[in-house]
XYZ file of C-alpha atoms in Angstrom:
783
model
C 0.000 0.000 0.000
C 2.789 2.433 0.994
C 4.865 1.503 -2.070
C 1.795 2.053 -4.254
C 1.318 5.578 -2.867
C 4.983 6.397 -3.390
C 4.797 5.067 -6.956
C 1.722 7.206 -7.675
C 3.636 10.335 -6.653
C 6.494 9.652 -9.049
C 6.691 11.489 -12.320
C 6.823 9.853 -15.742
C 10.608 10.202 -15.885
C 11.144 8.582 -12.502
C 8.742 5.764 -13.366
C 10.520 5.250 -16.714
C 13.948 5.032 -15.070
C 12.657 2.792 -12.272
C 10.840 0.510 -14.701
C 13.914 0.256 -16.948
C 16.179 -0.588 -14.026
C 13.772 -3.156 -12.633
C 13.416 -4.727 -16.082
C 17.198 -4.891 -16.510
C 17.603 -6.331 -13.008
C 15.029 -9.001 -13.797
C 16.846 -9.894 -17.013
C 20.206 -10.053 -15.253
C 18.694 -12.071 -12.408
C 17.251 -14.491 -14.939
C 20.642 -14.765 -16.679
C 22.374 -15.257 -13.329
C 19.822 -17.884 -12.367
C 20.339 -19.759 -15.635
C 24.109 -19.577 -15.210
C 23.848 -20.726 -11.596
C 21.605 -23.614 -12.574
C 23.905 -24.753 -15.361
C 27.003 -24.348 -13.191
C 25.399 -26.469 -10.489
C 24.322 -29.105 -13.010
C 27.699 -29.177 -14.799
C 29.673 -29.245 -11.546
C 27.664 -32.141 -10.199
C 28.060 -33.987 -13.484
C 31.801 -33.391 -13.389
C 32.020 -34.479 -9.752
C 30.141 -37.708 -10.430
C 32.460 -38.436 -13.351
C 35.520 -37.818 -11.163
C 34.086 -40.068 -8.460
C 33.661 -42.881 -10.969
C 37.289 -42.399 -12.067
C 38.478 -42.124 -8.435
C 36.707 -45.375 -7.565
C 38.503 -47.112 -10.422
C 41.849 -45.599 -9.368
C 41.453 -46.913 -5.807
C 40.811 -50.450 -6.894
C 43.629 -50.273 -9.448
C 45.946 -49.197 -6.618
C 44.725 -52.163 -4.617
C 45.370 -54.439 -7.600
C 48.936 -53.075 -8.046
C 49.670 -53.503 -4.365
C 48.373 -57.070 -4.558
C 50.685 -57.786 -7.488
C 53.666 -56.476 -5.471
C 52.724 -58.616 -2.484
C 52.177 -61.632 -4.683
C 55.627 -61.204 -6.185
C 57.148 -61.156 -2.666
C 55.189 -64.262 -1.717
C 56.391 -66.075 -4.849
C 59.990 -65.191 -3.973
C 59.555 -66.803 -0.549
C 57.864 -69.856 -2.071
C 60.821 -70.386 -4.439
C 63.568 -69.608 -1.868
C 66.021 -72.546 -1.567
C 66.536 -72.067 2.163
C 62.793 -71.899 2.696
C 62.293 -75.119 0.734
C 65.193 -76.800 2.648
C 63.623 -75.778 5.947
C 60.341 -77.256 4.759
C 62.160 -80.510 4.040
C 63.799 -80.644 7.465
C 60.768 -79.314 9.311
C 62.891 -76.581 10.904
C 60.219 -74.190 12.200
C 62.652 -71.488 13.288
C 64.205 -71.384 9.824
C 60.726 -71.098 8.293
C 59.771 -68.242 10.620
C 63.040 -66.413 9.961
C 62.666 -66.772 6.199
C 59.020 -65.539 6.286
C 59.985 -62.604 8.462
C 62.952 -61.554 6.295
C 61.116 -61.771 2.991
C 57.989 -60.120 4.458
C 60.099 -57.239 5.669
C 61.523 -56.689 2.189
C 58.029 -56.027 0.729
C 56.712 -54.304 3.872
C 54.335 -57.183 4.588
C 52.909 -56.992 8.088
C 51.746 -60.604 8.204
C 53.570 -63.634 6.669
C 52.594 -67.249 7.208
C 53.046 -70.758 5.848
C 50.055 -73.097 5.693
C 49.866 -76.751 4.769
C 47.823 -77.943 1.761
C 44.718 -78.057 4.016
C 45.317 -74.402 5.009
C 46.374 -75.261 8.567
C 48.840 -72.712 9.963
C 52.366 -74.132 10.232
C 54.632 -71.133 10.761
C 54.411 -67.309 10.912
C 56.864 -64.514 10.525
C 55.774 -62.796 13.755
C 55.636 -63.533 17.455
C 54.296 -66.899 18.619
C 51.913 -65.115 21.037
C 50.035 -63.477 18.173
C 49.929 -66.706 16.202
C 47.175 -68.257 18.275
C 45.103 -65.098 18.057
C 45.416 -64.730 14.252
C 45.303 -68.423 13.350
C 41.464 -68.518 12.796
C 41.542 -65.340 10.711
C 44.437 -66.531 8.566
C 42.768 -69.898 8.078
C 39.528 -68.243 6.899
C 41.384 -65.895 4.525
C 43.422 -68.804 3.145
C 40.292 -70.847 2.589
C 38.712 -68.008 0.505
C 41.900 -67.342 -1.512
C 42.485 -71.066 -1.962
C 39.319 -71.285 -4.061
C 41.232 -69.530 -6.823
C 38.458 -66.955 -7.532
C 40.186 -64.005 -5.826
C 43.668 -62.608 -6.386
C 43.667 -60.875 -2.999
C 41.438 -60.388 0.065
C 40.901 -57.333 2.274
C 40.216 -58.319 5.886
C 39.594 -56.371 9.062
C 41.753 -57.441 11.995
C 40.887 -55.528 15.161
C 40.562 -51.901 13.992
C 42.897 -52.206 10.983
C 42.561 -53.396 7.403
C 44.912 -55.867 5.785
C 45.308 -56.849 2.149
C 46.209 -60.576 1.828
C 47.674 -62.553 -1.082
C 48.524 -66.255 -1.191
C 50.765 -68.354 -3.517
C 51.294 -72.113 -3.585
C 54.571 -73.847 -2.721
C 55.112 -76.647 -5.252
C 57.613 -79.527 -5.319
C 56.253 -80.197 -7.957
C 52.924 -80.776 -6.297
C 51.496 -78.201 -3.902
C 53.016 -78.905 -0.509
C 51.745 -75.732 1.172
C 50.833 -72.041 0.858
C 52.650 -68.790 1.573
C 50.204 -66.095 2.854
C 51.236 -62.434 3.104
C 49.199 -59.507 4.505
C 49.800 -55.821 3.913
C 48.370 -53.299 6.420
C 46.398 -50.526 4.631
C 47.804 -47.323 6.142
C 46.816 -43.675 6.130
C 49.570 -43.010 3.604
C 47.760 -45.044 0.976
C 44.527 -43.070 1.462
C 46.507 -39.830 1.292
C 48.217 -41.012 -1.893
C 44.810 -41.721 -3.393
C 43.697 -38.109 -2.613
C 46.928 -36.595 -3.956
C 46.752 -38.678 -7.105
C 43.070 -38.051 -8.059
C 41.746 -35.314 -5.765
C 39.173 -37.828 -4.534
C 38.837 -38.654 -0.844
C 38.502 -42.299 0.271
C 36.849 -43.750 3.352
C 36.413 -47.389 4.398
C 33.951 -48.409 7.134
C 32.979 -51.708 8.642
C 29.412 -53.004 8.281
C 28.707 -51.709 11.791
C 29.791 -48.227 10.693
C 33.152 -48.181 12.405
C 35.792 -46.088 10.605
C 38.715 -48.240 9.419
C 40.611 -46.007 6.987
C 40.024 -42.534 5.544
C 41.821 -39.670 3.865
C 39.354 -37.341 5.638
C 39.743 -36.086 9.180
C 38.372 -38.698 11.550
C 35.472 -36.505 12.814
C 34.280 -35.841 9.265
C 34.624 -39.447 8.114
C 32.582 -40.753 11.053
C 29.534 -38.814 9.800
C 29.295 -41.168 6.807
C 27.736 -43.919 8.912
C 24.657 -41.736 9.608
C 24.399 -40.262 6.100
C 21.291 -41.002 4.013
C 21.769 -42.626 0.567
C 22.590 -40.137 -2.261
C 23.006 -37.303 0.297
C 25.912 -34.892 0.368
C 28.290 -34.723 3.342
C 28.016 -31.133 4.584
C 30.992 -29.971 6.644
C 31.630 -26.660 8.326
C 33.686 -25.263 5.434
C 33.000 -27.655 2.571
C 30.401 -29.875 0.906
C 31.426 -33.335 -0.282
C 29.537 -35.364 -2.866
C 29.472 -38.982 -1.666
C 29.359 -42.107 -3.800
C 29.306 -45.595 -2.397
C 31.591 -47.996 -4.210
C 30.078 -51.227 -5.388
C 30.896 -53.976 -2.881
C 33.537 -56.369 -4.247
C 34.216 -59.943 -3.266
C 37.814 -59.018 -2.345
C 36.513 -56.604 0.320
C 33.353 -58.270 1.474
C 32.014 -56.713 4.677
C 33.871 -53.436 4.005
C 31.924 -50.294 2.920
C 34.002 -48.174 0.554
C 33.102 -44.505 -0.103
C 34.698 -42.086 -2.558
C 34.128 -38.372 -1.943
C 34.805 -35.204 -3.916
C 34.765 -31.623 -2.692
C 31.997 -29.652 -4.428
C 33.532 -26.330 -3.450
C 36.874 -27.187 -5.057
C 35.186 -27.932 -8.387
C 32.915 -24.853 -8.204
C 35.737 -22.455 -7.336
C 36.688 -21.610 -10.966
C 33.051 -20.941 -11.823
C 32.667 -18.606 -8.838
C 35.212 -16.263 -10.371
C 33.180 -16.144 -13.576
C 30.008 -15.390 -11.607
C 31.697 -12.603 -9.670
C 32.858 -11.079 -12.936
C 29.302 -11.293 -14.273
C 27.980 -9.507 -11.167
C 30.555 -6.764 -11.598
C 29.585 -6.295 -15.258
C 25.899 -6.193 -14.226
C 26.572 -3.492 -11.629
C 28.474 -1.340 -14.118
C 25.750 -1.906 -16.722
C 23.033 -0.866 -14.284
C 24.828 2.342 -13.454
C 25.311 3.245 -17.125
C 21.729 2.235 -17.964
C 20.329 4.355 -15.110
C 22.280 7.380 -16.272
C 21.159 6.979 -19.903
C 17.522 6.386 -18.930
C 17.488 9.481 -16.712
C 18.799 11.664 -19.545
C 16.256 10.230 -22.008
C 13.390 10.615 -19.535
C 14.284 14.250 -18.902
C 14.248 14.954 -22.617
C 10.696 13.544 -22.840
C 9.157 14.816 -19.576
C 10.128 18.498 -19.839
C 7.997 19.168 -22.950
C 5.255 16.893 -21.563
C 4.970 19.095 -18.444
C 4.514 22.064 -20.755
C 1.745 20.248 -22.609
C 0.113 19.231 -19.294
C -0.144 22.879 -18.278
C -1.730 23.762 -21.600
C -4.161 20.823 -21.302
C -5.226 22.100 -17.871
C -6.212 25.373 -19.501
C -8.313 23.448 -22.013
C -9.986 21.531 -19.195
C -11.093 24.850 -17.659
C -12.752 25.744 -20.965
C -10.104 28.268 -21.989
C -9.648 27.715 -25.729
C -8.348 31.220 -26.537
C -4.617 30.728 -25.979
C -2.515 28.762 -28.413
C -0.449 25.925 -27.011
C 3.271 26.597 -26.581
C 5.279 25.345 -29.522
C 8.278 23.078 -28.934
C 11.527 22.840 -30.788
C 11.287 19.084 -30.984
C 10.700 17.633 -34.408
C 9.798 14.230 -33.023
C 6.742 12.535 -31.553
C 6.566 15.043 -28.682
C 6.437 17.897 -31.197
C 3.717 16.060 -33.140
C 1.751 15.699 -29.908
C 2.013 19.434 -29.218
C 0.726 20.321 -32.667
C -2.090 17.793 -32.363
C -3.140 19.410 -29.082
C -3.309 22.783 -30.747
C -5.478 21.403 -33.560
C -7.727 19.806 -30.961
C -8.141 23.175 -29.199
C -9.363 24.807 -32.372
C -11.892 22.060 -33.126
C -13.290 21.487 -29.614
C -14.915 24.884 -29.399
C -16.781 24.420 -32.681
C -17.948 20.971 -31.608
C -19.306 21.948 -28.191
C -22.661 23.092 -29.477
C -23.070 20.019 -31.695
C -22.175 17.737 -28.790
C -24.854 19.271 -26.625
C -27.350 18.722 -29.403
C -26.344 15.100 -29.830
C -26.394 14.502 -26.087
C -29.993 15.588 -25.524
C -31.850 15.483 -28.859
C -32.658 12.793 -31.379
C -31.172 13.897 -34.694
C -33.666 12.024 -36.875
C -36.946 13.218 -35.339
C -35.919 16.330 -33.418
C -37.508 14.910 -30.252
C -35.783 14.670 -26.855
C -33.663 11.507 -26.643
C -33.467 8.972 -23.812
C -30.911 11.022 -21.834
C -32.984 14.220 -21.883
C -36.222 12.293 -21.272
C -34.665 10.652 -18.198
C -33.470 14.029 -16.900
C -36.949 15.525 -17.401
C -38.568 12.672 -15.438
C -35.946 13.012 -12.707
C -36.533 16.765 -12.463
C -40.295 16.242 -12.266
C -39.930 13.646 -9.473
C -37.518 15.891 -7.537
C -39.856 18.850 -7.908
C -42.748 16.778 -6.546
C -40.654 15.591 -3.613
C -39.366 19.099 -2.851
C -42.863 20.619 -2.859
C -43.994 18.603 0.162
C -47.630 17.935 0.943
C -49.567 16.079 -1.734
C -47.519 13.911 -4.062
C -47.920 14.697 -7.773
C -47.531 11.422 -9.700
C -45.448 11.087 -12.864
C -46.509 8.540 -15.506
C -44.453 7.184 -18.402
C -46.292 5.877 -21.471
C -43.894 3.776 -23.533
C -44.695 2.393 -26.971
C -42.915 0.136 -29.433
C -43.960 -0.112 -33.077
C -45.183 -3.481 -34.369
C -43.617 -4.976 -37.501
C -41.142 -2.083 -37.922
C -38.277 -4.500 -38.646
C -40.380 -5.982 -41.435
C -40.826 -2.489 -42.944
C -37.065 -1.921 -42.812
C -36.334 -5.278 -44.431
C -38.888 -4.863 -47.226
C -38.834 -1.126 -47.993
C -35.319 -0.234 -46.868
C -33.778 1.735 -44.026
C -34.254 5.103 -45.714
C -37.996 4.484 -45.862
C -37.845 3.307 -42.226
C -36.281 6.635 -41.209
C -39.043 8.534 -43.018
C -41.591 6.382 -41.220
C -40.055 7.151 -37.824
C -40.209 10.888 -38.562
C -43.861 10.546 -39.571
C -44.614 8.689 -36.332
C -42.869 11.448 -34.332
C -44.951 14.107 -36.148
C -48.182 12.223 -35.475
C -47.352 11.786 -31.783
C -46.411 15.454 -31.438
C -49.702 16.431 -33.115
C -51.861 14.370 -30.748
C -49.749 14.878 -27.582
C -49.300 18.621 -27.209
C -46.812 20.068 -24.676
C -49.629 20.841 -22.220
C -50.574 17.137 -22.215
C -47.136 15.522 -22.021
C -43.566 15.402 -23.325
C -42.886 13.159 -26.331
C -39.433 11.548 -26.752
C -37.754 8.961 -28.935
C -35.817 6.486 -26.781
C -34.135 4.688 -29.678
C -34.964 2.469 -32.639
C -38.740 2.175 -32.948
C -39.346 3.006 -29.285
C -41.090 6.231 -28.201
C -42.289 7.518 -24.820
C -44.517 10.186 -23.317
C -44.129 11.732 -19.844
C -47.412 12.806 -18.234
C -47.309 14.828 -15.005
C -49.919 14.961 -12.197
C -51.612 11.759 -13.409
C -51.131 8.159 -12.330
C -51.227 5.221 -14.777
C -54.986 4.776 -14.533
C -55.639 8.495 -15.079
C -53.208 8.537 -18.024
C -54.902 5.565 -19.735
C -57.121 7.837 -21.915
C -53.953 9.446 -23.296
C -52.639 5.968 -24.138
C -55.921 5.220 -25.913
C -55.542 8.499 -27.826
C -52.107 7.335 -29.006
C -53.493 3.927 -29.991
C -56.325 5.617 -31.923
C -53.783 7.836 -33.695
C -52.128 4.738 -35.127
C -55.376 3.394 -36.570
C -55.099 5.736 -39.577
C -52.530 4.391 -42.119
C -49.421 6.440 -42.918
C -48.817 7.399 -46.566
C -45.203 7.837 -47.606
C -43.709 7.784 -51.130
C -46.780 6.188 -52.649
C -46.715 3.521 -49.937
C -49.490 3.036 -47.383
C -48.321 1.535 -44.122
C -50.614 0.217 -41.393
C -48.991 0.622 -38.004
C -49.811 -0.413 -34.476
C -47.883 -0.383 -31.237
C -47.653 -2.121 -27.890
C -48.189 0.491 -25.160
C -47.135 0.129 -21.522
C -47.767 2.471 -18.593
C -46.039 2.823 -15.212
C -46.236 5.653 -12.687
C -44.195 7.099 -9.868
C -44.441 6.519 -6.930
C -46.954 3.661 -7.268
C -44.838 1.376 -9.450
C -41.280 2.670 -8.948
C -39.238 4.761 -6.542
C -36.742 6.245 -9.009
C -36.505 7.219 -12.653
C -34.592 4.160 -13.872
C -37.023 1.740 -12.236
C -39.934 3.736 -13.670
C -38.558 3.429 -17.219
C -37.788 -0.263 -16.705
C -41.279 -1.090 -15.494
C -42.963 0.900 -18.239
C -40.866 -1.127 -20.684
C -41.939 -4.397 -19.030
C -45.584 -3.408 -19.365
C -45.005 -2.420 -23.006
C -43.491 -5.796 -23.950
C -46.287 -7.633 -22.148
C -48.785 -5.605 -24.192
C -46.951 -6.579 -27.404
C -46.788 -10.248 -26.414
C -50.433 -10.481 -25.412
C -51.582 -8.250 -28.284
C -53.674 -6.363 -25.715
C -52.586 -2.985 -27.067
C -52.324 -1.229 -23.694
C -50.951 -2.661 -20.430
C -50.492 -1.033 -17.005
C -47.523 -2.359 -15.035
C -48.260 -4.985 -12.405
C -45.634 -6.716 -10.203
C -46.945 -10.073 -11.423
C -45.563 -9.185 -14.873
C -42.041 -8.699 -13.560
C -40.142 -11.784 -12.460
C -37.452 -9.560 -10.909
C -39.699 -7.598 -8.511
C -39.577 -8.200 -4.758
C -43.289 -9.016 -4.633
C -42.893 -11.557 -7.423
C -39.858 -13.174 -5.796
C -41.826 -13.417 -2.549
C -44.757 -14.982 -4.418
C -42.433 -17.526 -6.074
C -41.002 -18.525 -2.681
C -44.490 -18.887 -1.203
C -45.640 -20.919 -4.202
C -42.735 -23.335 -3.759
C -43.677 -23.711 -0.090
C -47.301 -24.283 -1.142
C -46.266 -27.368 -3.155
C -43.926 -28.647 -0.432
C -46.290 -27.979 2.492
C -49.485 -29.337 0.910
C -51.271 -25.985 0.550
C -52.582 -26.755 -2.960
C -56.054 -28.241 -3.401
C -57.491 -30.305 -6.263
C -60.822 -29.022 -7.587
C -62.960 -30.696 -10.278
C -65.662 -29.281 -12.583
C -67.960 -31.938 -14.084
C -68.581 -32.419 -17.814
C -71.945 -33.798 -18.962
C -72.416 -36.205 -21.817
C -75.267 -34.439 -23.648
C -76.526 -37.658 -25.230
C -77.531 -39.268 -21.901
C -76.872 -36.472 -19.330
C -74.298 -38.603 -17.457
C -71.052 -37.328 -15.907
C -68.308 -38.957 -17.962
C -65.519 -36.437 -17.477
C -64.274 -33.561 -15.340
C -61.724 -30.783 -15.644
C -59.056 -30.715 -12.935
C -58.215 -27.280 -11.526
C -55.829 -26.132 -8.812
C -56.608 -23.851 -5.873
C -54.193 -22.412 -3.333
C -55.224 -22.535 0.330
C -52.801 -19.942 1.725
C -52.310 -20.093 5.527
C -52.632 -16.286 5.779
C -54.431 -15.079 2.634
C -56.972 -17.852 2.578
C -58.119 -19.292 -0.764
C -56.031 -17.545 -3.456
C -57.844 -17.193 -6.831
C -56.070 -18.889 -9.782
C -55.663 -15.623 -11.714
C -53.430 -14.323 -8.930
C -50.803 -17.027 -9.283
C -51.321 -19.058 -12.505
C -50.158 -16.265 -14.935
C -47.130 -15.654 -12.716
C -46.350 -19.380 -12.633
C -46.512 -19.477 -16.455
C -44.154 -16.505 -16.723
C -41.540 -17.888 -14.315
C -41.755 -21.490 -15.514
C -43.069 -22.778 -12.165
C -46.212 -23.871 -14.000
C -44.361 -27.084 -14.877
C -44.254 -28.026 -11.173
C -47.963 -27.214 -10.888
C -48.753 -29.431 -13.904
C -46.829 -32.353 -12.419
C -48.585 -31.804 -9.068
C -51.977 -31.981 -10.844
C -51.067 -35.266 -12.580
C -49.736 -36.704 -9.322
C -52.922 -35.837 -7.408
C -55.312 -37.068 -10.121
C -53.369 -40.334 -10.625
C -53.338 -40.905 -6.868
C -57.083 -40.152 -6.470
C -58.235 -41.939 -9.626
C -59.257 -45.116 -7.738
C -61.576 -43.020 -5.501
C -63.066 -41.252 -8.532
C -63.836 -44.615 -10.173
C -64.857 -46.411 -6.995
C -68.512 -46.607 -8.118
C -67.469 -48.649 -11.141
C -68.310 -45.963 -13.672
C -65.574 -44.605 -15.998
C -64.368 -41.045 -15.574
C -61.922 -39.071 -17.717
C -60.077 -36.140 -16.122
C -58.912 -33.199 -18.221
C -55.710 -31.336 -17.237
C -54.465 -28.123 -18.868
C -50.936 -28.059 -20.363
C -48.917 -24.850 -20.702
C -46.463 -23.773 -23.376
C -43.553 -24.689 -21.102
C -44.930 -28.223 -20.678
C -45.102 -28.690 -24.459
C -41.556 -27.406 -24.944
C -40.179 -29.757 -22.253
C -38.867 -32.749 -24.209
C -38.702 -34.804 -20.977
C -42.376 -34.192 -20.124
C -43.712 -37.464 -21.678
C -41.103 -39.492 -19.786
C -42.084 -37.812 -16.518
C -45.717 -38.785 -17.120
C -44.635 -42.362 -17.887
C -42.935 -42.613 -14.508
C -45.971 -41.147 -12.748
C -48.469 -43.464 -14.465
C -46.273 -46.445 -13.577
C -45.947 -45.313 -9.973
C -49.726 -45.109 -9.420
C -50.727 -47.811 -11.923
C -52.935 -45.247 -13.666
C -54.196 -45.800 -17.253
C -53.355 -43.044 -19.721
C -56.822 -43.196 -21.329
C -58.218 -41.799 -18.081
C -56.608 -38.438 -18.889
C -57.437 -35.730 -21.398
C -54.731 -33.106 -21.990
C -56.070 -29.659 -22.898
C -53.765 -27.408 -24.959
C -54.452 -23.838 -26.049
C -53.813 -22.770 -29.634
C -51.361 -20.078 -28.471
C -49.302 -22.686 -26.611
C -48.936 -24.681 -29.833
C -48.080 -21.644 -31.956
C -45.131 -20.530 -29.740
C -43.013 -23.337 -31.212
C -45.171 -25.501 -33.520
C -42.472 -28.063 -34.383
C -41.482 -28.867 -30.794
C -45.113 -28.772 -29.612
C -46.146 -31.151 -32.398
C -43.337 -33.569 -31.488
C -44.392 -33.586 -27.813
C -48.072 -34.050 -28.671
C -47.286 -36.981 -30.951
C -45.348 -38.690 -28.150
C -48.208 -38.117 -25.695
C -50.793 -39.425 -28.173
C -48.720 -42.557 -28.759
C -48.904 -43.226 -24.999
C -52.721 -43.203 -25.068
C -53.484 -39.730 -23.709
C -56.541 -38.017 -25.198
C -55.698 -34.553 -26.566
C -58.033 -31.554 -26.678
C -57.637 -28.051 -28.194
C -58.755 -25.623 -25.473
C -60.362 -22.190 -26.171
C -60.774 -23.154 -29.837
C -61.566 -20.206 -32.075
C -59.642 -17.541 -30.123
C -56.231 -18.235 -31.663
C -54.916 -17.945 -35.182
C -53.555 -20.261 -37.867
C -55.075 -23.147 -35.891
C -56.703 -24.865 -38.909
C -53.323 -25.094 -40.665
C -52.012 -27.267 -37.825
C -55.251 -28.944 -36.761
C -55.071 -31.569 -39.515
C -51.457 -32.391 -38.534
C -51.948 -32.607 -34.771
C -53.074 -35.901 -33.136
C -56.013 -34.224 -31.320
C -59.241 -36.016 -30.344
C -61.357 -33.127 -29.138
C -62.146 -29.425 -29.641
C -63.219 -27.279 -26.717
C -65.208 -24.199 -27.808
C -64.209 -21.053 -25.951
C -66.746 -19.907 -23.375
C -66.975 -16.420 -24.910
C -68.802 -17.905 -27.922
C -70.913 -20.315 -25.862
C -72.077 -17.640 -23.402
C -72.948 -15.255 -26.257
C -74.767 -17.713 -28.514
C -78.110 -17.143 -26.742
C -78.318 -13.479 -27.755
C -75.752 -13.116 -30.566
C -76.438 -14.900 -33.833
C -72.768 -14.548 -34.882
C -71.610 -16.472 -31.803
C -74.277 -19.100 -32.476
C -73.019 -19.534 -36.016
C -69.431 -19.892 -34.768
C -70.489 -22.594 -32.310
C -72.522 -24.435 -34.959
C -69.683 -24.227 -37.510
C -67.125 -25.447 -34.965
C -69.290 -28.469 -34.049
C -69.798 -29.346 -37.709
C -66.096 -28.895 -38.466
C -65.033 -31.103 -35.548
C -67.488 -33.861 -36.402
C -66.411 -33.793 -40.052
C -62.834 -34.255 -38.847
C -63.859 -37.117 -36.577
C -63.363 -35.062 -33.372
C -65.628 -34.737 -30.345
C -66.706 -31.284 -29.093
C -66.873 -29.837 -25.576
C -68.616 -26.519 -24.879
C -67.559 -24.617 -21.791
C -69.340 -21.636 -20.257
C -72.860 -23.125 -20.024
C -74.662 -20.649 -17.742
C -78.355 -21.597 -18.167
C -80.788 -24.190 -19.453
C -81.369 -22.346 -22.729
C -77.704 -22.600 -23.710
C -77.649 -26.261 -22.689
C -80.744 -27.004 -24.812
C -79.208 -25.195 -27.777
C -76.036 -27.303 -27.510
C -78.110 -30.493 -27.398
C -79.908 -29.321 -30.521
C -76.570 -28.681 -32.280
C -75.452 -32.235 -31.307
C -72.555 -31.029 -29.134
C -70.949 -34.002 -27.348
C -70.124 -32.626 -23.887
C -70.729 -29.458 -21.871
C -69.436 -27.858 -18.692
C -70.299 -24.670 -16.869
C -71.643 -23.100 -13.710
C -75.206 -24.114 -14.671
C -74.255 -27.701 -13.895
C -71.639 -27.075 -11.227
C -68.781 -24.743 -10.432
C -65.336 -26.278 -9.685
C -65.593 -28.083 -6.324
C -63.189 -30.034 -4.068
C -62.725 -33.725 -4.851
C -64.889 -35.104 -1.984
C -67.714 -32.716 -2.941
C -67.360 -33.772 -6.594
C -67.767 -37.459 -5.702
C -70.891 -36.661 -3.677
C -72.275 -34.375 -6.428
C -71.751 -37.016 -9.097
C -73.483 -39.712 -7.010
C -76.432 -37.378 -6.380
C -76.661 -36.442 -10.072
C -76.643 -40.094 -11.159
C -79.290 -40.907 -8.587
C -81.545 -38.139 -9.860
C -81.080 -39.390 -13.419
C -82.001 -42.920 -12.394
C -85.148 -41.664 -10.631
């Protein structure tokens, strides 16, 4: 944090110098690191190679020493006096001869053994003979096998190298055994010859011989495999020599000083550091001079730019003598000064006005709303509402694609003129928000009070626009939202007016006032979604059924399943307060599955009297677009052992038209499973006949608006009659909903409608009440 503040206070020149030095240091550090890594790798490779060579040198020295000892032993074996003494059995002569010849080759131990390797005479004191006899016998036994040329053996705390030669006359009559004590001088010679240290330890870890100081060599016994021996002033790389048969039981280590090998490289590294230091100093000096040459004119330009920031465009920028990039920058600044002043007015125009229509743009419109809200808040007392009417043209993209963008621009200007003509400044402020989107701000009126103005706008679009010999019919989706009822600030007000506008376009209702149920992001809606989830989990939903009469015999053969919400606080919540919201958020899929689950579970009760009953359930657009929906129903039918022909699935035309291909695929899969399919609200949609012949439907359900009006409106009666005839000609059954009285029911019987439902027979009732109602109805029919 502190370094960051210091860095922020530095000038460009200081930052440039610091950055350059840091960059150079990083490069040099990287180079040094690479060099260090390679030096380390090369040194260790060299050390390992020297250790391999040193190991070979040691064993070659041992071989040479063995040859010398063997030569001395052969001299003794061939000595005439020695052979004469053997013939006479003169032990003293044998001992003297062994001692003399052993002394000539510096042999510490000399002995004569019989052909069975039993000790006969030694060239040392008789007292030591008994002590060494077992050792010499064992060594002779191993050498007598002929596989080894010499044998290294530990006697007490010392190492001896033994050789043995036969005494022949001409057959082997005995053996001459000579032992050479391995002394410190030999280890020192090894180090002087190859630069490699040698250390020999017993299997128990006891030091026997070493060219290292005793304290250092003793650490080898506790050293881990492949580890370096770290001393106070040196590091030794350790390599264990492969155990040989000649020195069985003896651990041999060769060691090489890492520091001795690295020493020449250290001088190179020190030289590199010195060069780096000199380079840094020269680089810092050069960078400082270059930075000063750049920063001095930049400070001059910064002062001039500060004048421009204060709006002072009258003074010319100071010229510089530089004919480089800095000079180009100075001249560019001066050209900018001369052009900024002329552009200021145009910028203000672009910032607050729409260039195409001359209307206020989104920025100015937002500021005007904000000012109006602030003025209302500052006035105190009664709040003066502010309403935004937002509209979006229908099919404008189609006009652009067909007639071209130039014609589209002319059309937008004509729309702006028409809006300005019908919405005068005393009524409201008209603005173009962008594209084909316009808005009107109305003060002192809430959304309901401003609805007549919205209707005036909608009426204004009823007259076609004539442009360039083209007549264009236009319409628009119009949404209204007001402050403070629907929003607490200007941005939320615009957002919610836009939501209402798009709902109006989607529902083709023309005009829509904002409602929280339309907005899946509102707090009220989120709360409703949470409560609705709890309603499913906590068993707050209720299954209601509305009976359908078979008009041929007046029996109850079917019913429509409906859902009701028994809220613990609100009581019985009407469907229109949560079903549209569930469709918008997608939660309707959970409601559909709940309906199927309840009906499948209660189906045995509904058919307990032995009479068949078909239950109709409404499907939403989201159900049809769910490719897994048929599989979910399969699992549910299997779970409750419910037959699919006991269900009728009602689908609205609008649900099919949202995505006809996917809806058709889902319906085909449902039909294949045995579900009966019905087109609900038939006659209120569009393009339905084009798909009706392709869809696997079994039934048409005439919308209640036609059924309820057929008693007094001949047009509705004709629609109902035509629909029944059409369905029968297509082999479909017909259900009429909305039967409110006996006259309508009689008319439907006359028109040979198949089934009917409505409040005249029964309103939707809970399942137990439905069972009782059906039993009572059947009883009355039987009577």
